[in-house]
Amino acid sequence: MNMPLIQTKNLKKYFRTQKGDLHAVDNVNIDINKGKTLGVVGESGCGKSTLGRVILRLLEPTFGEVIYNGNDIIHLNQKQMNNIRQKMQIIFQDPYASLNPRMTVSEIIAEPIKVCKIIKDKEELNQRVFDLMKIVGLDYRFINTYPHEMDGGRRQRIGIARALALNPEFIVCDEPVSALDVSIQAQILNLMMDLQEDHGLTYMFITHDLSVVKHISDEIMVMYLGQCVEKAPSEELFANPLHPYTQALLDAIPIASLKERDKLRKIIKGEVTSPINPKPGCRFASRCFHVTAECKNDGLGLVEVSQGHYVSCILHK
Amino acid sequence: MTQKAKAVAIQKEYAKKSQIKEIWRRMKKNKLAMIGLAIFCILVAMSLSADLIADYQESAIKQAGSIRLQPPSWEHYFGTDQYGRDLLARMVHGSRVSLSIGFFTTGISLLIGGILGAMTGYYGGIFDEIVMRLMDILLSIPSILLAIAIVSAMRPSLLNLLIAITISQIPGFTRIVRSTVLTVVGEDYIEAARACGSKDFRIITNDVLPNAIGPIIVQGTMSVAKMILLGAGLSFIGLGIQPPQPEWGYMLSEAREYMRDYPYLVVIPGIAIAISVFSINLIGDGLRDALDPRLKN
């Protein structure tokens, strides 16, 4: 069997609050094969970003394992972790906040290389920065400009160049295009897909935008309140969504057509229930159209309904 | 052209200007800051060459009853005080003590407060709690009382005065640095630095402090002035500079009895304090702006 590049097992991240434990990520299992993209979708606050940060160990998990290339990385010490970090990088959501405003473009891109002491020769380092800028499509003339002098798309390219600086294998993309306007979004997405092809990158693509995720993902995981509710190959999920939450999400994608204007959409009502000490049973139950008394019972888990398509719902047990 | 040659050529064309040169270039554009810098340089030059301007023993210390309380004249440019000492000589020699009180205490307390503040803000947790509660205890005592307590516990002398003032100023700096560090620590670029494996020390010096420097500089320059006045206050109650050694703040308080009839006695050291404070504040403001590349023009 093909060994997945990155894998999590029963990953949990609880934040301790005054009212109790906030279940940001609860029992999430993912596995991504080399060169593939896993899209993670879900509404704000469902734990997508936390999941990404726990995988990179920017946050320590409460429980569970993160397995990279067959090794559990949760128990590595700082020195060992730094070697792994070179292989796992992150691209941030907000290109305005994720670049140090006091550093020039070349300093930002060179920083990870300097930290990991990969290239010591100054000339070689400069050459590497030039190469990286070329790869992400940034003109050389920006080399000594500061991030605040650039537009959002270029800033995000700097962020991508920084992530690529260490030749990573796996990149967590934390909503990398949601802060950009649509034309730039397409550019950046195409850039990321090209890079994936050229460098054999593996992505975990976190987003709340379903049209974006369809474009780039091989497999999609839908999260709700820290749990994975449905996981399927990209086309399968769009063609045959099974979980009521996924159905509602897909239904909410705007369609640019007059005929669709009067269509009755299934809009989910209500607020997300609190992730602090959640009740047992299906967490989506309070907003679901198909809710039954059984939904409150514990013991719901992901069930494989067809090849590679997993869903966690009482309707598909 | 080979790849390497091309890279070298590009490198030359877009060669990075040195950081310090850049800051100096931006600073030069700020007229007020340059005026401040000029005044400050004159003050420093004056205190360095004090012995050339007036003899310490003859003019600044020796009392002469026959020429007491003379108004400014060609003989004594700033007049003489109640003991017949030349006011210009005392002002020039006093600048040594006053300026060194201002800078030494600010420098040391900024250093200690800066380290404590950066660490508490960055690490948080129990270390933060303990340090900040200690600082609260220090803050709850008025700084002048604290300094009095420290000096009288030791022995009145210039060094003890400096130590006392320094300790009393540490909590203020710790608070300022901690709060600015806190606003920076939550930013994404800190997390980005962490994601590529930067050590805490590198993150603090490379990412946190450069972005927190503005308020720290402003607080620092304002504190120089505060320190001079605090030193003057302590000297006045006999816990700092021992008379007859000249010091601006002490000159000011000594002269207050004669203020009504001989106003120049307080005006001269007062202006000296005001000018030095003013020039330092101008420099500080200019430096804060010059250090921020976002304000580059």
Coordinates of C-alpha atoms in Angstrom, one line a residue:
Chain A
M1 CA 0.0 0.0 0.0
N2 CA 1.1 3.5 -0.7
M3 CA 2.4 5.2 2.5
P4 CA 0.7 8.6 3.0
L5 CA 3.2 11.5 3.4
I6 CA 1.3 13.0 6.2
Q7 CA -1.2 11.4 8.5
T8 CA -3.0 12.2 11.7
K9 CA -4.5 9.8 14.1
N10 CA -7.3 10.8 16.5
L11 CA -5.9 14.3 16.6
K12 CA -7.4 16.4 19.3
K13 CA -6.8 20.0 20.3
Y14 CA -8.8 21.3 23.2
F15 CA -8.3 24.9 24.4
R16 CA -8.9 25.3 28.1
T17 CA -11.3 28.1 28.8
Q18 CA -13.0 29.3 31.9
K19 CA -16.3 27.5 31.0
G20 CA -14.6 24.3 30.0
D21 CA -12.7 22.7 27.2
L22 CA -13.2 24.2 23.8
H23 CA -13.1 21.4 21.3
A24 CA -11.3 23.0 18.4
V25 CA -10.2 19.8 16.7
D26 CA -11.8 16.6 17.8
N27 CA -10.7 13.2 16.6
V28 CA -9.6 14.1 13.1
N29 CA -7.9 11.5 10.9
I30 CA -6.4 12.6 7.7
D31 CA -4.0 11.1 5.3
I32 CA -2.6 12.8 2.3
N33 CA -0.5 11.0 -0.3
K34 CA 2.6 12.6 -1.8
G35 CA 1.8 15.1 -4.5
K36 CA -1.9 15.3 -3.6
T37 CA -4.1 18.0 -2.2
L38 CA -6.5 17.7 0.6
G39 CA -9.1 20.5 0.8
V40 CA -10.4 21.3 4.2
V41 CA -13.6 23.3 4.2
G42 CA -16.0 24.5 6.9
E43 CA -17.4 27.7 8.3
S44 CA -15.5 30.1 10.4
G45 CA -14.5 28.7 13.8
C46 CA -14.8 25.1 12.8
G47 CA -11.2 24.4 13.6
K48 CA -9.7 24.3 10.1
S49 CA -6.8 26.6 10.9
T50 CA -6.2 25.0 14.3
L51 CA -5.9 21.7 12.5
G52 CA -3.3 23.1 10.2
R53 CA -1.3 24.6 13.0
V54 CA -1.4 21.5 15.1
I55 CA -0.1 19.4 12.2
L56 CA 2.9 21.8 11.9
R57 CA 3.2 21.8 15.7
L58 CA 2.8 25.5 16.0
L59 CA 0.2 24.4 18.5
E60 CA 0.7 21.3 20.6
P61 CA -2.1 18.8 20.3
T62 CA -4.0 17.6 23.3
F63 CA -4.1 14.0 22.1
G64 CA -3.2 12.0 19.0
E65 CA -0.5 11.6 16.5
V66 CA 0.8 13.4 13.6
I67 CA 2.8 11.1 11.3
Y68 CA 5.1 12.4 8.7
N69 CA 6.7 9.9 6.4
G70 CA 6.0 7.2 8.9
N71 CA 7.4 9.0 12.0
D72 CA 5.3 10.4 14.8
I73 CA 6.5 14.0 15.1
I74 CA 4.6 15.0 18.2
H75 CA 7.3 13.7 20.6
L76 CA 10.3 15.0 18.7
N77 CA 12.5 17.5 20.6
Q78 CA 13.1 21.0 19.3
K79 CA 16.2 20.1 17.4
Q80 CA 14.7 17.1 15.6
M81 CA 11.6 19.1 15.0
N82 CA 13.6 21.8 13.2
N83 CA 14.7 19.2 10.6
I84 CA 11.1 18.2 10.0
R85 CA 10.0 21.9 9.8
Q86 CA 12.2 22.3 6.7
K87 CA 9.9 19.8 5.0
M88 CA 6.6 21.3 6.3
Q89 CA 5.7 24.9 5.7
I90 CA 2.7 27.2 5.9
I91 CA 1.2 29.9 3.7
F92 CA -0.9 32.3 5.7
Q93 CA -4.3 33.8 5.1
D94 CA -3.5 37.5 5.4
P95 CA -0.5 38.6 3.3
Y96 CA -0.6 41.9 5.2
A97 CA -0.1 40.4 8.6
S98 CA 2.2 37.5 7.8
L99 CA 5.1 39.6 6.5
N100 CA 7.4 41.4 8.9
P101 CA 6.9 45.1 8.0
R102 CA 10.5 46.0 9.0
M103 CA 12.1 43.6 6.6
T104 CA 12.6 43.9 2.8
V105 CA 11.4 41.3 0.4
S106 CA 14.8 39.7 0.1
E107 CA 15.3 39.5 3.9
I108 CA 11.9 37.9 4.3
I109 CA 12.6 35.2 1.7
A110 CA 16.1 34.6 3.0
E111 CA 15.1 34.4 6.6
P112 CA 14.2 30.7 6.7
I113 CA 17.4 29.8 4.8
K114 CA 19.4 31.8 7.3
V115 CA 17.6 30.3 10.3
C116 CA 18.2 26.7 9.1
K117 CA 21.7 27.5 7.9
I118 CA 21.3 25.8 4.6
I119 CA 23.2 28.2 2.5
K120 CA 26.0 30.1 4.2
D121 CA 27.7 31.8 1.2
K122 CA 26.2 35.2 0.8
E123 CA 26.3 35.2 -3.0
E124 CA 24.7 31.8 -3.2
L125 CA 22.0 33.0 -0.8
N126 CA 21.3 35.9 -3.0
Q127 CA 21.2 33.6 -6.0
R128 CA 18.7 31.5 -4.2
V129 CA 16.5 34.5 -3.4
F130 CA 16.6 35.5 -7.0
D131 CA 15.6 32.0 -8.1
L132 CA 12.7 31.9 -5.6
M133 CA 11.4 35.2 -6.8
K134 CA 11.5 34.0 -10.3
I135 CA 9.7 30.8 -9.4
V136 CA 6.8 32.7 -7.8
G137 CA 6.7 35.3 -10.5
L138 CA 8.1 38.3 -8.6
D139 CA 10.2 40.8 -10.6
Y140 CA 13.7 41.3 -9.3
R141 CA 13.2 45.0 -9.0
F142 CA 11.1 44.3 -5.8
I143 CA 14.1 42.8 -4.1
N144 CA 14.6 45.7 -1.7
T145 CA 11.1 47.0 -1.3
Y146 CA 9.1 46.6 1.9
P147 CA 5.9 44.6 2.0
H148 CA 3.7 47.7 2.6
E149 CA 4.8 49.0 -0.8
M150 CA 3.2 46.1 -2.6
D151 CA -0.3 44.9 -3.4
G152 CA -2.0 41.9 -1.9
G153 CA -1.2 39.5 -4.8
R154 CA 2.5 40.3 -4.7
R155 CA 2.6 40.0 -1.0
Q156 CA 1.1 36.6 -1.2
R157 CA 3.8 35.6 -3.7
I158 CA 6.4 36.6 -1.1
G159 CA 4.6 34.4 1.4
I160 CA 4.8 31.5 -1.1
A161 CA 8.4 32.2 -1.9
R162 CA 9.2 32.1 1.9
A163 CA 7.4 28.8 2.2
L164 CA 9.3 27.4 -0.7
A165 CA 12.7 28.6 0.5
L166 CA 13.4 25.4 2.4
N167 CA 12.3 23.1 -0.4
P168 CA 9.4 21.7 1.6
E169 CA 7.5 18.6 0.7
F170 CA 4.3 19.5 2.5
I171 CA 2.6 22.9 2.7
V172 CA -0.3 23.9 4.8
C173 CA -2.2 26.6 2.9
D174 CA -4.3 28.5 5.4
E175 CA -6.9 30.3 3.2
P176 CA -4.1 31.7 1.0
V177 CA -6.5 33.4 -1.4
S178 CA -9.4 34.5 0.7
A179 CA -7.9 38.0 1.3
L180 CA -7.3 38.6 -2.4
D181 CA -9.7 39.7 -5.0
V182 CA -11.0 37.3 -7.6
S183 CA -8.6 38.0 -10.5
I184 CA -5.6 37.7 -8.2
Q185 CA -7.1 34.6 -6.6
A186 CA -7.0 32.8 -9.9
Q187 CA -3.4 33.8 -10.5
I188 CA -2.2 32.6 -7.1
L189 CA -4.2 29.4 -7.4
N190 CA -2.6 28.7 -10.8
L191 CA 0.8 29.5 -9.4
M192 CA 0.3 27.1 -6.6
M193 CA -0.9 24.3 -8.9
D194 CA 2.1 24.8 -11.2
L195 CA 4.4 24.7 -8.2
Q196 CA 2.7 21.5 -7.1
E197 CA 3.4 20.0 -10.5
D198 CA 7.0 21.2 -10.7
H199 CA 8.1 20.4 -7.2
G200 CA 5.9 17.5 -6.3
L201 CA 4.4 19.4 -3.4
T202 CA 1.7 18.0 -1.1
Y203 CA -0.9 20.5 0.0
M204 CA -3.4 20.8 2.8
F205 CA -5.6 23.5 1.5
I206 CA -7.8 25.2 4.1
T207 CA -10.6 27.4 2.9
H208 CA -14.2 28.3 3.3
D209 CA -14.6 28.9 -0.4
L210 CA -16.0 25.8 -2.1
S211 CA -15.4 26.9 -5.6
V212 CA -11.7 27.4 -4.8
V213 CA -11.4 24.1 -3.2
K214 CA -13.0 22.3 -6.1
H215 CA -10.4 23.8 -8.4
I216 CA -7.4 22.6 -6.5
S217 CA -8.2 19.6 -4.4
D218 CA -8.0 15.8 -5.0
E219 CA -9.8 15.0 -1.9
I220 CA -12.1 17.2 0.3
M221 CA -12.8 17.0 4.0
V222 CA -15.7 18.9 5.4
M223 CA -15.3 20.0 9.0
Y224 CA -18.0 21.0 11.4
L225 CA -17.2 22.1 15.0
G226 CA -13.9 20.4 15.1
Q227 CA -15.0 17.1 13.6
C228 CA -14.8 15.7 10.1
V229 CA -18.3 15.1 8.9
E230 CA -17.6 14.0 5.4
K231 CA -14.6 13.1 3.4
A232 CA -14.6 12.2 -0.3
P233 CA -12.7 12.6 -3.5
S234 CA -13.3 16.0 -4.9
E235 CA -15.6 15.1 -7.8
E236 CA -17.5 12.6 -5.8
L237 CA -18.2 15.1 -3.1
F238 CA -19.6 17.7 -5.5
A239 CA -21.6 15.1 -7.4
N240 CA -23.0 13.3 -4.5
P241 CA -22.9 15.1 -1.2
L242 CA -24.3 13.0 1.6
H243 CA -24.1 14.9 4.8
P244 CA -26.8 17.5 5.2
Y245 CA -24.2 20.1 6.2
T246 CA -22.2 19.4 3.0
Q247 CA -25.4 19.6 1.0
A248 CA -26.3 23.0 2.6
L249 CA -22.8 24.3 1.9
L250 CA -22.9 23.3 -1.7
D251 CA -26.3 24.7 -2.1
A252 CA -25.1 28.1 -0.8
I253 CA -22.6 28.5 -3.7
P254 CA -23.9 31.4 -5.7
I255 CA -24.7 30.6 -9.3
A256 CA -24.4 33.2 -12.0
S257 CA -27.5 32.4 -13.9
L258 CA -30.9 34.0 -14.1
K259 CA -32.7 30.7 -14.2
E260 CA -31.4 29.8 -10.8
R261 CA -32.6 33.0 -9.3
D262 CA -35.9 31.8 -8.0
K263 CA -34.6 28.5 -6.9
L264 CA -35.4 27.7 -3.3
R265 CA -32.2 27.2 -1.5
K266 CA -31.7 25.1 1.7
I267 CA -30.2 27.8 3.9
I268 CA -29.2 26.4 7.3
K269 CA -30.5 28.4 10.1
G270 CA -29.3 29.3 13.5
E271 CA -25.9 29.7 14.9
V272 CA -23.1 27.3 15.3
T273 CA -23.5 25.7 18.8
S274 CA -20.8 26.4 21.2
P275 CA -17.7 24.3 20.8
I276 CA -17.2 24.4 24.6
N277 CA -18.1 21.1 26.2
P278 CA -20.2 19.9 23.2
K279 CA -23.0 17.4 23.9
P280 CA -22.6 13.9 22.6
G281 CA -24.1 12.9 19.3
C282 CA -24.1 14.7 16.1
R283 CA -22.9 18.3 16.5
F284 CA -24.8 19.5 13.5
A285 CA -28.1 18.1 14.9
S286 CA -29.5 21.5 16.2
R287 CA -29.4 23.0 12.7
C288 CA -30.1 19.9 10.6
F289 CA -33.2 19.5 8.4
H290 CA -33.3 15.8 8.9
V291 CA -32.8 15.7 12.7
T292 CA -34.2 12.7 14.5
A293 CA -34.2 11.7 18.2
E294 CA -31.4 9.2 17.4
C295 CA -29.0 12.0 16.4
K296 CA -28.5 12.8 20.0
N297 CA -27.0 9.4 20.7
D298 CA -23.4 8.9 21.0
G299 CA -21.3 6.6 18.8
L300 CA -21.5 8.3 15.5
G301 CA -18.5 7.8 13.4
L302 CA -17.2 8.1 9.8
V303 CA -18.7 5.3 7.7
E304 CA -17.4 4.4 4.3
V305 CA -20.4 4.5 2.0
S306 CA -18.6 4.0 -1.3
Q307 CA -15.0 3.8 -2.4
G308 CA -13.2 6.6 -0.5
H309 CA -16.3 8.4 0.5
Y310 CA -16.8 8.7 4.2
V311 CA -19.7 10.3 6.0
S312 CA -20.7 10.7 9.6
C313 CA -24.5 10.9 9.6
I314 CA -27.3 8.9 11.0
L315 CA -28.9 8.7 7.6
H316 CA -26.0 6.8 6.1
K317 CA -25.3 4.3 8.8
Chain B
M1 CA 25.8 36.2 -19.8
T2 CA 26.0 33.2 -17.5
Q3 CA 23.4 32.7 -14.8
K4 CA 25.9 33.6 -12.1
A5 CA 27.2 36.8 -13.8
K6 CA 23.6 37.8 -14.4
A7 CA 22.8 37.4 -10.7
V8 CA 25.8 39.4 -9.8
A9 CA 24.8 42.2 -12.2
I10 CA 21.3 42.2 -10.8
Q11 CA 22.6 42.2 -7.3
K12 CA 24.7 45.3 -8.1
E13 CA 21.9 47.1 -9.6
Y14 CA 19.5 46.5 -6.7
A15 CA 22.2 46.5 -4.1
K16 CA 20.8 46.9 -0.7
K17 CA 21.7 50.1 1.0
S18 CA 23.1 49.6 4.5
Q19 CA 20.4 49.8 7.1
I20 CA 22.2 52.5 9.1
K21 CA 22.8 54.6 6.1
E22 CA 19.1 54.3 5.2
I23 CA 18.1 55.4 8.7
W24 CA 20.5 58.3 8.6
R25 CA 19.1 59.3 5.2
R26 CA 15.6 59.4 6.5
M27 CA 16.6 61.1 9.6
K28 CA 18.3 63.9 7.6
K29 CA 15.1 64.7 5.9
N30 CA 13.5 65.5 9.3
K31 CA 14.5 69.2 9.9
L32 CA 13.3 69.2 13.5
A33 CA 15.2 66.1 14.4
M34 CA 18.4 67.6 12.9
I35 CA 17.9 70.8 14.9
G36 CA 17.5 68.7 18.0
L37 CA 20.6 66.7 17.1
A38 CA 22.6 70.0 16.6
I39 CA 21.5 71.4 19.9
F40 CA 22.3 68.1 21.6
C41 CA 25.8 68.0 20.0
I42 CA 26.5 71.5 21.3
L43 CA 25.4 70.4 24.8
V44 CA 27.6 67.4 24.8
A45 CA 30.5 69.4 23.4
M46 CA 30.0 72.0 26.1
S47 CA 30.1 69.4 28.9
L48 CA 33.1 67.8 27.4
S49 CA 35.0 71.0 27.2
A50 CA 33.8 72.4 30.5
D51 CA 37.3 72.8 31.8
L52 CA 38.3 74.9 28.8
I53 CA 35.4 77.2 29.3
A54 CA 35.8 77.8 33.0
D55 CA 38.1 76.5 35.7
Y56 CA 36.2 74.2 38.0
Q57 CA 37.8 75.2 41.4
E58 CA 38.2 78.9 40.6
S59 CA 34.8 79.8 39.1
A60 CA 32.4 77.0 39.9
I61 CA 33.3 76.1 43.5
K62 CA 35.1 79.0 45.1
Q63 CA 32.9 81.4 47.0
A64 CA 33.4 85.2 46.6
G65 CA 31.3 87.3 49.0
S66 CA 32.3 90.5 47.2
I67 CA 30.5 89.6 43.9
R68 CA 27.4 87.8 45.1
L69 CA 24.2 88.1 43.2
Q70 CA 25.5 90.1 40.3
P71 CA 23.3 90.4 37.3
P72 CA 24.6 89.2 33.9
S73 CA 27.5 91.4 32.7
W74 CA 30.6 91.2 30.4
E75 CA 32.5 89.9 33.4
H76 CA 30.0 87.1 34.2
Y77 CA 27.9 86.4 31.2
F78 CA 25.1 84.8 33.2
G79 CA 25.8 86.7 36.4
T80 CA 26.7 85.2 39.8
D81 CA 24.8 83.3 42.5
Q82 CA 24.3 84.0 46.2
Y83 CA 27.8 82.8 47.0
G84 CA 29.5 84.8 44.3
R85 CA 30.1 81.8 41.9
D86 CA 30.0 82.3 38.2
L87 CA 26.7 81.0 36.9
L88 CA 28.0 80.1 33.5
A89 CA 30.8 78.0 35.0
R90 CA 28.4 76.2 37.2
M91 CA 26.0 75.6 34.4
V92 CA 28.7 74.2 32.1
H93 CA 30.1 72.0 34.8
G94 CA 26.7 71.0 36.0
S95 CA 25.8 69.7 32.6
R96 CA 28.2 66.8 33.1
V97 CA 26.4 65.6 36.1
S98 CA 22.9 66.3 34.8
L99 CA 23.4 64.8 31.4
S100 CA 25.0 61.7 32.7
I101 CA 22.2 61.2 35.3
G102 CA 19.7 61.5 32.4
F103 CA 21.4 59.1 30.1
F104 CA 23.0 56.6 32.4
T105 CA 19.8 56.0 34.3
T106 CA 17.6 55.9 31.2
G107 CA 20.1 53.6 29.4
I108 CA 20.4 51.0 32.3
S109 CA 16.7 51.0 33.2
L110 CA 15.7 50.7 29.6
L111 CA 18.1 47.8 29.2
I112 CA 16.8 45.9 32.2
G113 CA 13.2 46.9 31.7
G114 CA 13.4 46.1 28.1
I115 CA 14.7 42.6 28.7
L116 CA 12.1 41.9 31.4
G117 CA 9.3 43.4 29.3
A118 CA 10.2 41.5 26.2
M119 CA 10.4 38.2 28.1
T120 CA 7.2 38.7 30.0
G121 CA 5.3 39.8 26.9
Y122 CA 6.7 37.0 24.8
Y123 CA 6.5 34.1 27.2
G124 CA 3.6 35.1 29.4
G125 CA 2.4 32.5 31.9
I126 CA 3.7 32.2 35.4
F127 CA 6.9 34.1 34.7
D128 CA 4.9 37.0 33.5
E129 CA 2.7 37.0 36.5
I130 CA 5.6 36.9 39.0
V131 CA 7.6 39.7 37.3
M132 CA 4.7 42.0 36.7
R133 CA 3.4 41.6 40.3
L134 CA 6.9 42.6 41.5
M135 CA 6.8 45.5 39.2
D136 CA 3.4 46.5 40.6
I137 CA 4.9 46.5 44.0
L138 CA 7.6 48.9 42.8
L139 CA 5.1 51.0 41.0
S140 CA 2.9 51.4 44.0
I141 CA 5.7 53.4 45.7
P142 CA 6.1 56.9 44.3
S143 CA 9.4 56.9 42.4
I144 CA 10.8 59.8 44.5
L145 CA 10.0 57.9 47.8
L146 CA 11.5 54.7 46.4
A147 CA 14.7 56.6 45.4
I148 CA 14.9 58.3 48.8
A149 CA 14.6 54.9 50.5
I150 CA 17.2 53.3 48.3
V151 CA 19.7 56.2 48.7
S152 CA 19.3 56.6 52.4
A153 CA 19.7 52.8 52.9
M154 CA 23.0 53.1 51.2
R155 CA 24.9 56.4 51.4
P156 CA 24.3 59.6 49.5
S157 CA 26.7 59.7 46.5
L158 CA 26.5 60.2 42.8
L159 CA 26.7 56.4 42.1
N160 CA 24.0 55.5 44.7
L161 CA 21.8 58.3 43.3
L162 CA 22.2 56.8 39.8
I163 CA 21.3 53.3 41.1
A164 CA 18.3 54.5 43.0
I165 CA 16.9 56.4 40.1
T166 CA 17.5 53.5 37.8
I167 CA 15.7 51.0 40.0
S168 CA 12.7 53.4 40.4
Q169 CA 12.4 53.6 36.6
I170 CA 12.6 50.0 35.7
P171 CA 8.9 49.2 36.3
G172 CA 7.7 51.9 33.8
F173 CA 9.9 50.6 31.1
T174 CA 9.0 47.0 31.7
R175 CA 5.3 47.9 31.4
I176 CA 5.8 49.8 28.2
V177 CA 7.9 47.2 26.5
R178 CA 5.7 44.4 27.6
S179 CA 2.5 46.0 26.3
T180 CA 4.0 46.8 22.9
V181 CA 5.5 43.3 22.7
L182 CA 2.1 41.9 23.4
T183 CA 0.5 43.7 20.5
V184 CA 3.3 42.3 18.2
V185 CA 3.4 38.8 19.4
G186 CA 0.0 37.9 18.1
E187 CA 0.9 38.8 14.5
D188 CA 1.1 36.2 11.8
Y189 CA 4.7 36.9 11.0
I190 CA 5.8 35.8 14.4
E191 CA 4.1 32.5 13.7
A192 CA 5.7 32.4 10.3
A193 CA 9.1 32.8 11.9
R194 CA 8.3 30.0 14.3
A195 CA 7.2 27.8 11.5
C196 CA 10.6 28.0 9.8
G197 CA 12.3 27.0 13.1
S198 CA 13.5 30.4 14.4
K199 CA 14.6 30.2 18.0
D200 CA 12.9 32.5 20.6
F201 CA 15.9 34.8 20.9
R202 CA 16.0 35.4 17.1
I203 CA 12.3 36.0 17.0
I204 CA 12.5 38.5 19.8
T205 CA 15.4 40.4 18.3
N206 CA 14.5 40.1 14.7
D207 CA 10.7 40.3 14.6
V208 CA 9.3 41.5 18.0
L209 CA 11.6 44.3 19.1
P210 CA 12.0 46.1 15.7
N211 CA 8.2 46.3 15.5
A212 CA 7.8 47.5 19.1
I213 CA 10.5 50.1 19.0
G214 CA 8.4 53.2 18.4
P215 CA 6.8 53.6 21.9
I216 CA 10.0 52.5 23.6
I217 CA 12.0 55.3 22.0
V218 CA 9.4 57.9 22.8
Q219 CA 9.3 56.7 26.4
G220 CA 13.0 56.6 26.6
T221 CA 13.6 60.1 25.4
M222 CA 10.9 61.5 27.7
S223 CA 12.4 59.6 30.6
V224 CA 15.8 61.3 30.1
A225 CA 14.1 64.6 31.1
K226 CA 12.3 63.0 34.0
M227 CA 15.5 61.5 35.3
I228 CA 17.3 64.9 35.3
L229 CA 14.5 66.4 37.3
L230 CA 14.3 63.4 39.7
G231 CA 18.0 63.7 40.3
A232 CA 17.6 67.4 41.0
G233 CA 14.9 66.6 43.5
L234 CA 17.0 64.1 45.3
S235 CA 20.0 66.4 45.4
F236 CA 17.8 69.1 46.8
I237 CA 16.9 67.1 49.9
G238 CA 20.6 66.2 50.3
L239 CA 20.5 62.6 49.0
G240 CA 22.3 63.0 45.7
I241 CA 24.8 65.6 44.6
Q242 CA 26.6 67.0 47.6
P243 CA 27.1 70.8 47.5
P244 CA 29.0 72.6 46.4
Q245 CA 29.2 70.3 43.3
P246 CA 27.1 72.0 40.6
E247 CA 24.1 70.3 39.1
W248 CA 21.2 71.9 37.2
G249 CA 18.4 70.6 39.3
Y250 CA 20.2 71.5 42.5
M251 CA 21.1 74.9 41.2
L252 CA 17.4 75.4 40.5
S253 CA 16.3 74.5 44.0
E254 CA 19.1 76.4 45.6
A255 CA 18.1 79.6 43.9
R256 CA 14.4 79.5 44.6
E257 CA 14.8 81.8 47.7
Y258 CA 16.2 84.5 45.4
M259 CA 13.8 83.9 42.6
R260 CA 11.7 87.1 43.1
D261 CA 14.6 89.5 43.0
Y262 CA 17.1 87.7 40.9
P263 CA 15.1 85.7 38.4
Y264 CA 18.1 84.8 36.2
L265 CA 19.3 82.5 38.9
V266 CA 16.5 80.1 38.2
V267 CA 16.0 81.0 34.5
I268 CA 19.5 79.9 33.5
P269 CA 19.5 76.3 34.8
G270 CA 15.8 76.1 33.9
I271 CA 16.5 76.9 30.3
A272 CA 19.4 74.5 30.3
I273 CA 17.2 71.7 31.5
A274 CA 14.4 72.7 29.0
I275 CA 16.7 72.9 26.0
S276 CA 18.3 69.5 26.7
V277 CA 15.0 67.9 27.2
F278 CA 13.6 69.5 24.1
S279 CA 16.5 68.5 21.9
I280 CA 16.4 64.9 23.1
N281 CA 12.6 64.7 22.5
L282 CA 13.1 66.0 18.9
I283 CA 15.8 63.4 18.3
G284 CA 13.6 60.7 19.7
D285 CA 10.7 61.6 17.5
G286 CA 12.9 61.7 14.5
L287 CA 14.6 58.5 15.3
R288 CA 11.2 56.7 15.7
D289 CA 10.1 57.9 12.3
A290 CA 13.4 57.1 10.7
L291 CA 13.4 53.6 12.0
D292 CA 10.0 52.8 10.5
P293 CA 10.3 51.9 6.8
R294 CA 6.6 52.3 6.4
L295 CA 7.0 56.1 6.8
K296 CA 9.7 56.2 4.2
N297 CA 9.4 59.0 1.7

